[in-house]
Tab-separated table of C-alpha atoms and ligand atoms in Angstrom:
chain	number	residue	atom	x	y	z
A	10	UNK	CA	-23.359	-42.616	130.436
A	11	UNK	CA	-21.383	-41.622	127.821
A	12	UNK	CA	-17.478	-42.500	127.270
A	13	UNK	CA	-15.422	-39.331	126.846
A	14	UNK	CA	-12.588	-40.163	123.724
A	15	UNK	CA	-9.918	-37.806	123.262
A	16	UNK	CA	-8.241	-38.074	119.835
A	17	UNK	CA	-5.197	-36.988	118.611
A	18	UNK	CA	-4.974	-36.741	115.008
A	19	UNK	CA	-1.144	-36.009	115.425
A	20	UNK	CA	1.314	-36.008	112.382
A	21	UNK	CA	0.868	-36.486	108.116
A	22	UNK	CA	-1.571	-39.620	107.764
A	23	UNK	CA	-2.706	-39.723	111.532
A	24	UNK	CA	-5.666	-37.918	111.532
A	25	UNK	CA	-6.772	-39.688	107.833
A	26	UNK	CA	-6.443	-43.173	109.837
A	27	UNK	CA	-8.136	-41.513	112.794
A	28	UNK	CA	-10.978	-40.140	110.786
A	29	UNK	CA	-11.856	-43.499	110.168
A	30	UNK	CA	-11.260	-44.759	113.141
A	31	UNK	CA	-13.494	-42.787	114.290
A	32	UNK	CA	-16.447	-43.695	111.540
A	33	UNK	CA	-16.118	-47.184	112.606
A	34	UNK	CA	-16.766	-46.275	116.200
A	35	UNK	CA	-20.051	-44.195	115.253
A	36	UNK	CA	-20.832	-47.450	113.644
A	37	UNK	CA	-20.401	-49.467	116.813
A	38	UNK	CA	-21.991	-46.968	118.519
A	39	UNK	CA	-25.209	-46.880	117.079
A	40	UNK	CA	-25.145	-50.849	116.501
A	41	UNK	CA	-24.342	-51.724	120.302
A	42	UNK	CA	-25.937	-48.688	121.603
A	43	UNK	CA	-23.394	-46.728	123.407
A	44	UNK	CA	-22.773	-43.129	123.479
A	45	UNK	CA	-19.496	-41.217	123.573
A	46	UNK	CA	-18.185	-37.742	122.878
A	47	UNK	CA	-14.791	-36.682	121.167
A	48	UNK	CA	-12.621	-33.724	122.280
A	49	UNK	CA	-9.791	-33.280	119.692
A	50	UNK	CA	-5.924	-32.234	120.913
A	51	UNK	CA	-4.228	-30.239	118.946
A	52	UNK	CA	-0.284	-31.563	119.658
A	53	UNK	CA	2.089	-32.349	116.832
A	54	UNK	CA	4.235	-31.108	114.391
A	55	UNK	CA	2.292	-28.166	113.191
A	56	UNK	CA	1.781	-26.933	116.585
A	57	UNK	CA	5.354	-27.622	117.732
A	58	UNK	CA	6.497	-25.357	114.755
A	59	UNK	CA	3.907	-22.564	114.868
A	60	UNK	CA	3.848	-22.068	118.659
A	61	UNK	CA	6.956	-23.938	119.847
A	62	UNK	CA	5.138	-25.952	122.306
A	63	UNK	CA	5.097	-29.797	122.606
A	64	UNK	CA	2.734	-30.833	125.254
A	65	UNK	CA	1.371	-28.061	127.077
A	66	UNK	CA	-0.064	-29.201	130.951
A	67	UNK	CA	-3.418	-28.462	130.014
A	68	UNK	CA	-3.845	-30.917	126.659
A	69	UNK	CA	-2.386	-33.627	129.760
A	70	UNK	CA	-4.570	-32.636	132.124
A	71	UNK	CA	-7.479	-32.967	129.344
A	72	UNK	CA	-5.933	-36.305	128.303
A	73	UNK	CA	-6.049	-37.433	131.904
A	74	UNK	CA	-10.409	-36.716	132.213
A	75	UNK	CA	-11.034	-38.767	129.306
A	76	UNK	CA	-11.943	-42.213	129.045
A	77	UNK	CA	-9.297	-42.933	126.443
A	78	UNK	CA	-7.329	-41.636	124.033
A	79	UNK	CA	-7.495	-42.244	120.689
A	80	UNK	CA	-3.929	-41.460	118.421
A	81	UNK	CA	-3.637	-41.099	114.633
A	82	UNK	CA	0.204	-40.932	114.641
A	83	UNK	CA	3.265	-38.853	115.902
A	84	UNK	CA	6.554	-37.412	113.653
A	85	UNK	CA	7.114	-34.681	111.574
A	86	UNK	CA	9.911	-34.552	108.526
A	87	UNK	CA	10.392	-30.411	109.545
A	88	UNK	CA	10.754	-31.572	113.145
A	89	UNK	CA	14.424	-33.286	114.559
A	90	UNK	CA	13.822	-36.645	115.485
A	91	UNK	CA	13.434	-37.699	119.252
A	92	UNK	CA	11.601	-33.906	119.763
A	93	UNK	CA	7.966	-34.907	119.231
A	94	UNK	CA	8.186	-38.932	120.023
A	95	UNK	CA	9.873	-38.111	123.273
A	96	UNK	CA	7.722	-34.713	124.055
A	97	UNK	CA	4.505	-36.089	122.831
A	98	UNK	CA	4.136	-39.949	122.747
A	99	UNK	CA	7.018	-40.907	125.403
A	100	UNK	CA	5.681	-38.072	127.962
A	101	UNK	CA	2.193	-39.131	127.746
A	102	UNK	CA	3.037	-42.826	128.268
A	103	UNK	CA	4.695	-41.967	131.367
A	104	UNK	CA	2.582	-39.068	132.541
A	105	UNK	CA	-0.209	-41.386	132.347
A	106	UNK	CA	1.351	-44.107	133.783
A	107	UNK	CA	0.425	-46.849	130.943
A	108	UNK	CA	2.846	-49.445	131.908
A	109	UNK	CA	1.976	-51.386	129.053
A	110	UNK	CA	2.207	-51.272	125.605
A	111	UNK	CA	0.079	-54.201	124.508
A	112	UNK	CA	0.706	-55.246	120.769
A	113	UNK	CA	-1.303	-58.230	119.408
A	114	UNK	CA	0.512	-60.159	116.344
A	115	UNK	CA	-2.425	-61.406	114.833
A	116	UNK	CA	-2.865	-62.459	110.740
A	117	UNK	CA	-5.836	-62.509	109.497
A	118	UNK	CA	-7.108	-64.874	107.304
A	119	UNK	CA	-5.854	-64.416	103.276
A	120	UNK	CA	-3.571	-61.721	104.351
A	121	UNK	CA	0.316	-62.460	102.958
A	122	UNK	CA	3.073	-63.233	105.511
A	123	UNK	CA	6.558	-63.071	104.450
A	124	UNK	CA	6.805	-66.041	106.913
A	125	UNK	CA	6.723	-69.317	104.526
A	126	UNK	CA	4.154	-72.074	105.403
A	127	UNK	CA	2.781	-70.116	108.195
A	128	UNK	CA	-0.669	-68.916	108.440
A	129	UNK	CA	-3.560	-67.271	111.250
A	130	UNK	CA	-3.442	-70.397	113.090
A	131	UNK	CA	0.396	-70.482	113.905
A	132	UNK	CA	0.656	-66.377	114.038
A	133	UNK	CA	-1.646	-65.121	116.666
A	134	UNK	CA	0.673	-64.056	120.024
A	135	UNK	CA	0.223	-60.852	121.983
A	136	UNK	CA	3.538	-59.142	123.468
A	137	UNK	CA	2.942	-56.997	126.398
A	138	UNK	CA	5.543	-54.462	126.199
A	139	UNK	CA	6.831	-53.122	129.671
A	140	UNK	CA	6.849	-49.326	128.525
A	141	UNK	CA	7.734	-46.728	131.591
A	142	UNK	CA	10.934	-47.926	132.652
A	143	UNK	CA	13.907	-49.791	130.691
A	144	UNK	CA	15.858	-47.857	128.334
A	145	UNK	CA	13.501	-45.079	128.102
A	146	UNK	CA	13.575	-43.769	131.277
A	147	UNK	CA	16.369	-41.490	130.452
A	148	UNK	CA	18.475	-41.998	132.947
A	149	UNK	CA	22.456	-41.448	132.025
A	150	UNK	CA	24.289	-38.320	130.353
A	151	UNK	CA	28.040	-37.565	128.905
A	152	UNK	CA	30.661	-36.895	129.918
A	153	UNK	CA	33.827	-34.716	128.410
A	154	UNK	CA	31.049	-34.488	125.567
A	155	UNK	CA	33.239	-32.714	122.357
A	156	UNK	CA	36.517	-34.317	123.497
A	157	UNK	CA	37.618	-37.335	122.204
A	158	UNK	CA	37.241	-38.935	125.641
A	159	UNK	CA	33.972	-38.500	125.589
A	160	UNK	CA	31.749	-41.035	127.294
A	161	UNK	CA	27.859	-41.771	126.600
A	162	UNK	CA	25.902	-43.314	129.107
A	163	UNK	CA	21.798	-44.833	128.516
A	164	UNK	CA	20.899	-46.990	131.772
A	165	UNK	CA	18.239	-49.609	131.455
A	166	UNK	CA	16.344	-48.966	134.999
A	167	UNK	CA	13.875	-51.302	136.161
A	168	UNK	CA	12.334	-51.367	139.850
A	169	UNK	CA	10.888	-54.682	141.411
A	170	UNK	CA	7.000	-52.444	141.465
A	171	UNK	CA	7.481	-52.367	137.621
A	172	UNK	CA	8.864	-55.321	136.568
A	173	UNK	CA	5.931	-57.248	138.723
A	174	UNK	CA	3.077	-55.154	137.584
A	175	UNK	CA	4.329	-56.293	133.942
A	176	UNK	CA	4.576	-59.509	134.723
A	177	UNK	CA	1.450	-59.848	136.624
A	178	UNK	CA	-0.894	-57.839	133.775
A	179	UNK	CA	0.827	-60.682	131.219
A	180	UNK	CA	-0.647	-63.196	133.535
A	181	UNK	CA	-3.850	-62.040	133.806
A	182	UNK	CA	-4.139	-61.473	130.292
A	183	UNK	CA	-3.519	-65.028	129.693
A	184	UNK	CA	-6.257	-65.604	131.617
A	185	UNK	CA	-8.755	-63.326	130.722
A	186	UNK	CA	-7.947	-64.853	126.949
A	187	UNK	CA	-7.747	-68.502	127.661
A	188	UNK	CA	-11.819	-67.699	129.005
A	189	UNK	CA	-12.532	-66.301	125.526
A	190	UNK	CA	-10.639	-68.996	123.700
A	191	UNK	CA	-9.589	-72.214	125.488
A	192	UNK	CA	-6.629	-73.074	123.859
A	193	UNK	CA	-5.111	-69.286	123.828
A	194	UNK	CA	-3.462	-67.784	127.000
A	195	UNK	CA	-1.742	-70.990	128.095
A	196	UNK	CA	1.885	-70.164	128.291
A	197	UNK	CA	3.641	-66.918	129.163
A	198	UNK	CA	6.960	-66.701	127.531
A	199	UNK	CA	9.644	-64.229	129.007
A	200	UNK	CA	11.522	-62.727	126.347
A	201	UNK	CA	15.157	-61.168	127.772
A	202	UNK	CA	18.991	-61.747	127.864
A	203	UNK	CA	19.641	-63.314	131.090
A	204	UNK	CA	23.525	-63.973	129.584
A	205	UNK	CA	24.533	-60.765	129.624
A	206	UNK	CA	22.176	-58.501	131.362
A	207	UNK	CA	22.929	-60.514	134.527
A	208	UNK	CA	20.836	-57.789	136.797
A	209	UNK	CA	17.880	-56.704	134.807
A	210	UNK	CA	16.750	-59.840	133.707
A	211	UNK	CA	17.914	-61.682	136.571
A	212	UNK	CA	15.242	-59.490	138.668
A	213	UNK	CA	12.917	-59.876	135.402
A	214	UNK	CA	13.481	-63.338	135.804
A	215	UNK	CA	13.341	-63.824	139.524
A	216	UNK	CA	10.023	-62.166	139.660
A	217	UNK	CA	8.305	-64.246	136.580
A	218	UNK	CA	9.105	-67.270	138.572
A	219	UNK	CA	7.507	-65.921	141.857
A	220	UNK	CA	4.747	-64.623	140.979
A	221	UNK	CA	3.975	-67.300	138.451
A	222	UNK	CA	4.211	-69.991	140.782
A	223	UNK	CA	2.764	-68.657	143.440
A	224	UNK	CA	-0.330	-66.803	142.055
A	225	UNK	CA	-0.709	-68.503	138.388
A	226	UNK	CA	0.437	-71.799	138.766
A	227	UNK	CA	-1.963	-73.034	135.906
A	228	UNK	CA	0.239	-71.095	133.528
A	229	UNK	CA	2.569	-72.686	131.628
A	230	UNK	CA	6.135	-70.614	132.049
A	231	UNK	CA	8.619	-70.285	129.449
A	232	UNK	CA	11.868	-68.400	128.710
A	233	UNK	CA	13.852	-67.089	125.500
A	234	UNK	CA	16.691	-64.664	124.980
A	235	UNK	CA	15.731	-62.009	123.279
A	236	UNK	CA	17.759	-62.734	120.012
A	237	UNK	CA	16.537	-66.070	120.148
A	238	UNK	CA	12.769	-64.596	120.204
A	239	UNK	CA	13.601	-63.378	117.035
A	240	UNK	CA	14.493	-66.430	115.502
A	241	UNK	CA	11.275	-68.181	116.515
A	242	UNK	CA	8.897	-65.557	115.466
A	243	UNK	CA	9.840	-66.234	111.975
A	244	UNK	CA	10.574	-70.102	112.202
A	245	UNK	CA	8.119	-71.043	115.001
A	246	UNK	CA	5.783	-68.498	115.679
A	247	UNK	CA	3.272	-70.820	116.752
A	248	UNK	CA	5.361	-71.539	120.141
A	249	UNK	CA	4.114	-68.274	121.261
A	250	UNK	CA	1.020	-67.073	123.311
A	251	UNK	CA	1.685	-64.454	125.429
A	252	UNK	CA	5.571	-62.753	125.422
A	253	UNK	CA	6.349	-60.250	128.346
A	254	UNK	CA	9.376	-58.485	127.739
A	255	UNK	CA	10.831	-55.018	128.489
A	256	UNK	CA	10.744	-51.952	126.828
A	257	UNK	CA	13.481	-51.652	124.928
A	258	UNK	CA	13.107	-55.681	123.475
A	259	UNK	CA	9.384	-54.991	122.705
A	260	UNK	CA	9.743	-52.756	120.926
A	261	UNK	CA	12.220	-54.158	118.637
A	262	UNK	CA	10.174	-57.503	118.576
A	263	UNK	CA	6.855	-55.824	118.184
A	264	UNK	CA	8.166	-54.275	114.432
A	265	UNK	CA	8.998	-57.985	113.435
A	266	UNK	CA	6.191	-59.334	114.747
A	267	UNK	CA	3.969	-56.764	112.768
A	268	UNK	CA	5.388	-57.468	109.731
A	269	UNK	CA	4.810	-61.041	109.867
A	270	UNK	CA	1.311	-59.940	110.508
A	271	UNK	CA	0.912	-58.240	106.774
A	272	UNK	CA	2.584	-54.695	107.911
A	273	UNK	CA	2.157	-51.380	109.616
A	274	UNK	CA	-0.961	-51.270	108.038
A	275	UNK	CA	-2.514	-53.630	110.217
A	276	UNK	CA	-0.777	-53.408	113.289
A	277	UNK	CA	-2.264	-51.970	116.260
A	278	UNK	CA	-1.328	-51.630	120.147
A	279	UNK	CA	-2.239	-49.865	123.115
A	280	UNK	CA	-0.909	-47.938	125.644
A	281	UNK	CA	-2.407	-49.310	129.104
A	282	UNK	CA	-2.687	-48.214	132.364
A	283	UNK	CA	-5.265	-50.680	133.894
A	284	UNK	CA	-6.226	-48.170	136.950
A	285	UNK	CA	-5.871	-45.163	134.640
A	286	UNK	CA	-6.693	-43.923	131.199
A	287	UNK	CA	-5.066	-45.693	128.160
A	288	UNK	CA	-3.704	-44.842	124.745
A	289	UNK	CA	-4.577	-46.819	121.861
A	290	UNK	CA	-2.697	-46.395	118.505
A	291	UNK	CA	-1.691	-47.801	115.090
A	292	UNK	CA	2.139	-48.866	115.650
A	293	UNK	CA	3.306	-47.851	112.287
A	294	UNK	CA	4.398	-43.599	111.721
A	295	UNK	CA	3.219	-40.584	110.653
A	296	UNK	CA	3.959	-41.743	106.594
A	297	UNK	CA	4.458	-37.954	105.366
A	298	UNK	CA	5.243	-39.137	101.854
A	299	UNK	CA	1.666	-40.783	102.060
A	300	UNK	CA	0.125	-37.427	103.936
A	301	UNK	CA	-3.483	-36.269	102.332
A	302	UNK	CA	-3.478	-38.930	99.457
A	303	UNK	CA	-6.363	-40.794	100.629
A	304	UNK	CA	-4.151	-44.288	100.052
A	305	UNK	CA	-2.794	-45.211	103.882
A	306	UNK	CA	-3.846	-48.085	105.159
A	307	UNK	CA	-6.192	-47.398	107.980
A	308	UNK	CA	-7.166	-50.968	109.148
A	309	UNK	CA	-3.936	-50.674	111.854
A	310	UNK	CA	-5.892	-47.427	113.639
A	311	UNK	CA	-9.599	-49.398	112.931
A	312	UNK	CA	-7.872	-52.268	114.957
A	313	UNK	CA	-6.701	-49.631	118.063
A	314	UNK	CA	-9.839	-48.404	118.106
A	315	UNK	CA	-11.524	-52.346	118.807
A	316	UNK	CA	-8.378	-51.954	121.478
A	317	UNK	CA	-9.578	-49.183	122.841
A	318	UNK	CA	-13.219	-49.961	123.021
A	319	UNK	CA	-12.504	-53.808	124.934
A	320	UNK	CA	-10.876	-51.831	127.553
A	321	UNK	CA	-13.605	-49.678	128.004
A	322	UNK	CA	-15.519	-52.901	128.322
A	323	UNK	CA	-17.438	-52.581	125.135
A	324	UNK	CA	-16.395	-55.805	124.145
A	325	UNK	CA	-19.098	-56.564	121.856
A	326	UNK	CA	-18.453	-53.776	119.595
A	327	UNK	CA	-14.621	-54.527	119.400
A	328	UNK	CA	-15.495	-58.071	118.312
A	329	UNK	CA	-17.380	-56.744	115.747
A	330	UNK	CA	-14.812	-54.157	114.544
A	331	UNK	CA	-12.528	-57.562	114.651
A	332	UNK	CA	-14.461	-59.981	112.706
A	333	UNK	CA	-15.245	-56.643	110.057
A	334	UNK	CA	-11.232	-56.380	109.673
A	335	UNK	CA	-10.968	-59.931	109.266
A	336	UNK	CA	-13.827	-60.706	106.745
A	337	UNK	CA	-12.769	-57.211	104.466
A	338	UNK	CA	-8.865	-58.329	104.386
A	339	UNK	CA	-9.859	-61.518	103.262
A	340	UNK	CA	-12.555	-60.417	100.681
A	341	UNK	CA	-11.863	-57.992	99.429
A	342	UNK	CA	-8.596	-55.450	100.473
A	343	UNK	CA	-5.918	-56.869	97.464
A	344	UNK	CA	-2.842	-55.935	99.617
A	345	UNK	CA	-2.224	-54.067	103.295
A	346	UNK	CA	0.160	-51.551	101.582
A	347	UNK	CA	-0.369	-48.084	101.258
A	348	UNK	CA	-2.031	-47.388	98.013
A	349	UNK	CA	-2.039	-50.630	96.840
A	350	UNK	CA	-5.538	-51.566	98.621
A	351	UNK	CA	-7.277	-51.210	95.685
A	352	UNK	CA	-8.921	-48.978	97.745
A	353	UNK	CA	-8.699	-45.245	99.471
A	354	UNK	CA	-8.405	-44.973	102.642
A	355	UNK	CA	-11.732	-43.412	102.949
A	356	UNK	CA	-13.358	-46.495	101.033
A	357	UNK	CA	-11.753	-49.059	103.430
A	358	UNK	CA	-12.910	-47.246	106.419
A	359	UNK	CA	-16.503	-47.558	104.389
A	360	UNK	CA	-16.358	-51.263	103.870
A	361	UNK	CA	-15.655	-52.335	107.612
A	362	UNK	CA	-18.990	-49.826	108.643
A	363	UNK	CA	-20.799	-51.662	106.180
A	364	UNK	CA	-19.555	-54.890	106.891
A	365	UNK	CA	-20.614	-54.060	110.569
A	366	UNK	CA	-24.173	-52.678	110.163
A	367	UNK	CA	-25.017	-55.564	107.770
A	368	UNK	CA	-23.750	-58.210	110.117
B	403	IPM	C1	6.747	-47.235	119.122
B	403	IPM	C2	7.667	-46.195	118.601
B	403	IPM	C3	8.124	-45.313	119.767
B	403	IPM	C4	8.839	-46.200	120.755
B	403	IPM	C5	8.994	-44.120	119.355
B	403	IPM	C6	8.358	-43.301	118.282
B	403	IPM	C7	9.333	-43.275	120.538
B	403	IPM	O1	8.750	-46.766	117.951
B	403	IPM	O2	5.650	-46.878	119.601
B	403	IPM	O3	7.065	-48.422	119.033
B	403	IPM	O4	10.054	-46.409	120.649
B	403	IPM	O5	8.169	-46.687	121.665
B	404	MN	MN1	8.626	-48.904	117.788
């Protein structure tokens, strides 16, 4: 059998980080013998202005026979903002149905946190992101738009179905976790604003409660307003384990939480639809002021790609990508930032395959 990996290169520095991405999984490949094939999609900016089209049915109907997909990074600087993210990366989350946006906040070891007196053992959470429904699902309009009584309205929609399959995948991820490492995946802390978002997270709420208690009852339950989450991801990170949250609130969180983890750089997530195919991407942009220097950062995409591979239940291989990251950050990368690795991005992508084939 061989796994079938679409990749989408995407925007300025994606398909440099995805190049290497994609080095690192021939690595794993060879070392945990696996095989796979790529098919590449061409969507992005350069397509969008040649050709004028953003996701034509067929690259979605290609995404949906793969195994995965694999994304460098989405945005263009000719291109308004909101065209591409919402006709490219938006559409195929919800075409594909990956209700969640998983986004671990991991440091690794002798990487610098702005976050005093903190270190890998108190920063190392996951947030599972809710990400069809929320604030993104479109829903509102205007009204008397142009007239100074205009009115603007964004809805944040959330059905029971998706607010439990959330919940219930943040659950089960706490368990599948706590079996790899006993004193992870204890506690599930909801992150929302029950104070003034009386109906969302009162359903939110509701259903955390239910379904805790009556299907995960070894699971410790917690609860935090959202603007309070903030506060303890830079005072007390180490209260955290697993955060569920919406849309909206994860992804707000998720950009604090990655820099506390060292940056964009190193930040990774993945679009998931357990049932379906998933997405798995570096969180940060496209970067076009870095575009074709050879100086991003690509440990963020190396990290998607371990992502990717767990799900596909390689789970060997993603360790190994893992413990590579880890042991080249702390030996020998000087900083996370673009072009300040002391390294290209070519010659970081190098010294995790080496690090791999010589463990
Ligand atoms: C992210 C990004 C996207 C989001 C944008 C580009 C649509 O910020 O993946 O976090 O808001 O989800
Ligand atoms: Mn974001």
């Amino acid at each position: 059998m061989s796994y079938k990996i679409a990749v989408i290169g995407g925007d300025g520095t994606g398909p440099e980080v995805a190049r290497e991405g994609l080095k690192v999984l021939n690595a794993v490949a060879s070392k945990f013998n696996f095989k796979y094939e790529t098919h590449q999609l061409d969507i992005g900016g350069e397509r969008y202005l040649k050709t004028k089209e953003i996701l034509p049915d067929s690259v979605i109907s290609d995404a949906k026979g793969a195994d995965a997909i694999f994304l460098g990074a989405i945005g263009h600087p000719d291109v308004k903002p909101g065209i591409l993210e919402k006709g490219i990366l938006l559409k195929l989350r919800f075409e594909l149905d990956q209700y969640i946006n998983l986004r671990p906040v991991k440091l690794y070891p002798n990487v610098e946190t702005p976050i005093k007196n903190k270190g890998p053992e108190e920063i190392n959470y996951v947030v599972v992101r809710e990400n069809t429904g929320g604030l993104y699902t479109g829903t509102g309009g205007f009204s008397m738009k142009g007239t100074p009584d205009e009115v603007a309205i964004q809805s944040m929609v959330y059905s029971r179905h998706q607010v439990e399959r959330c919940l219930r995948y943040a659950f089960e991820y706490s368990i599948r976790w706590n079996k790899q490492e006993p004193n992870r995946g204890k506690k599930v802390t909801l992150c929302g604003k029950t104070n003034v978002l009386t109906y969302v997270f009162d359903l939110w709420e509701r259903v955390f409660h239910e379904v805790g208690q009556a299907d995960y009852g070894q699971i410790e339950r917690d609860y935090a307003h959202v603007d309070a989450t903030t506060m303890w991801m830079i005072k007390n990170p180490e209260w955290f384990d697993v955060i569920v949250t919406g849309n909206m609130f994860g992804d707000i969180i998720t950009d604090l939480g990655a820099m506390t983890q060292g940056g964009m750089g190193i930040a990774a997530g993945g679009n998931i639809n357990p049932d379906g195919v998933s997405m798995f991407e570096p969180i940060g942009g496209s970067a076009p002021k870095y575009t074709g220097k050879n100086v991003i950062n690509p440990l963020a995409a190396i990290g998607a790609m371990a992502m990717l591979l767990n799900e596909l239940g390689e789970v060997e291989a993603a360790k190994s990508i893992d413990q590579a990251i880890s042991k080249v950050v702390s030996t020998k990368i000087k900083s996370l930032d673009a072009g300040k690795m002391g390294y290209s991005t070519e010659q970081v992508g190098d010294l995790i395959c080496d690090q791999i084939v010589n463990s």
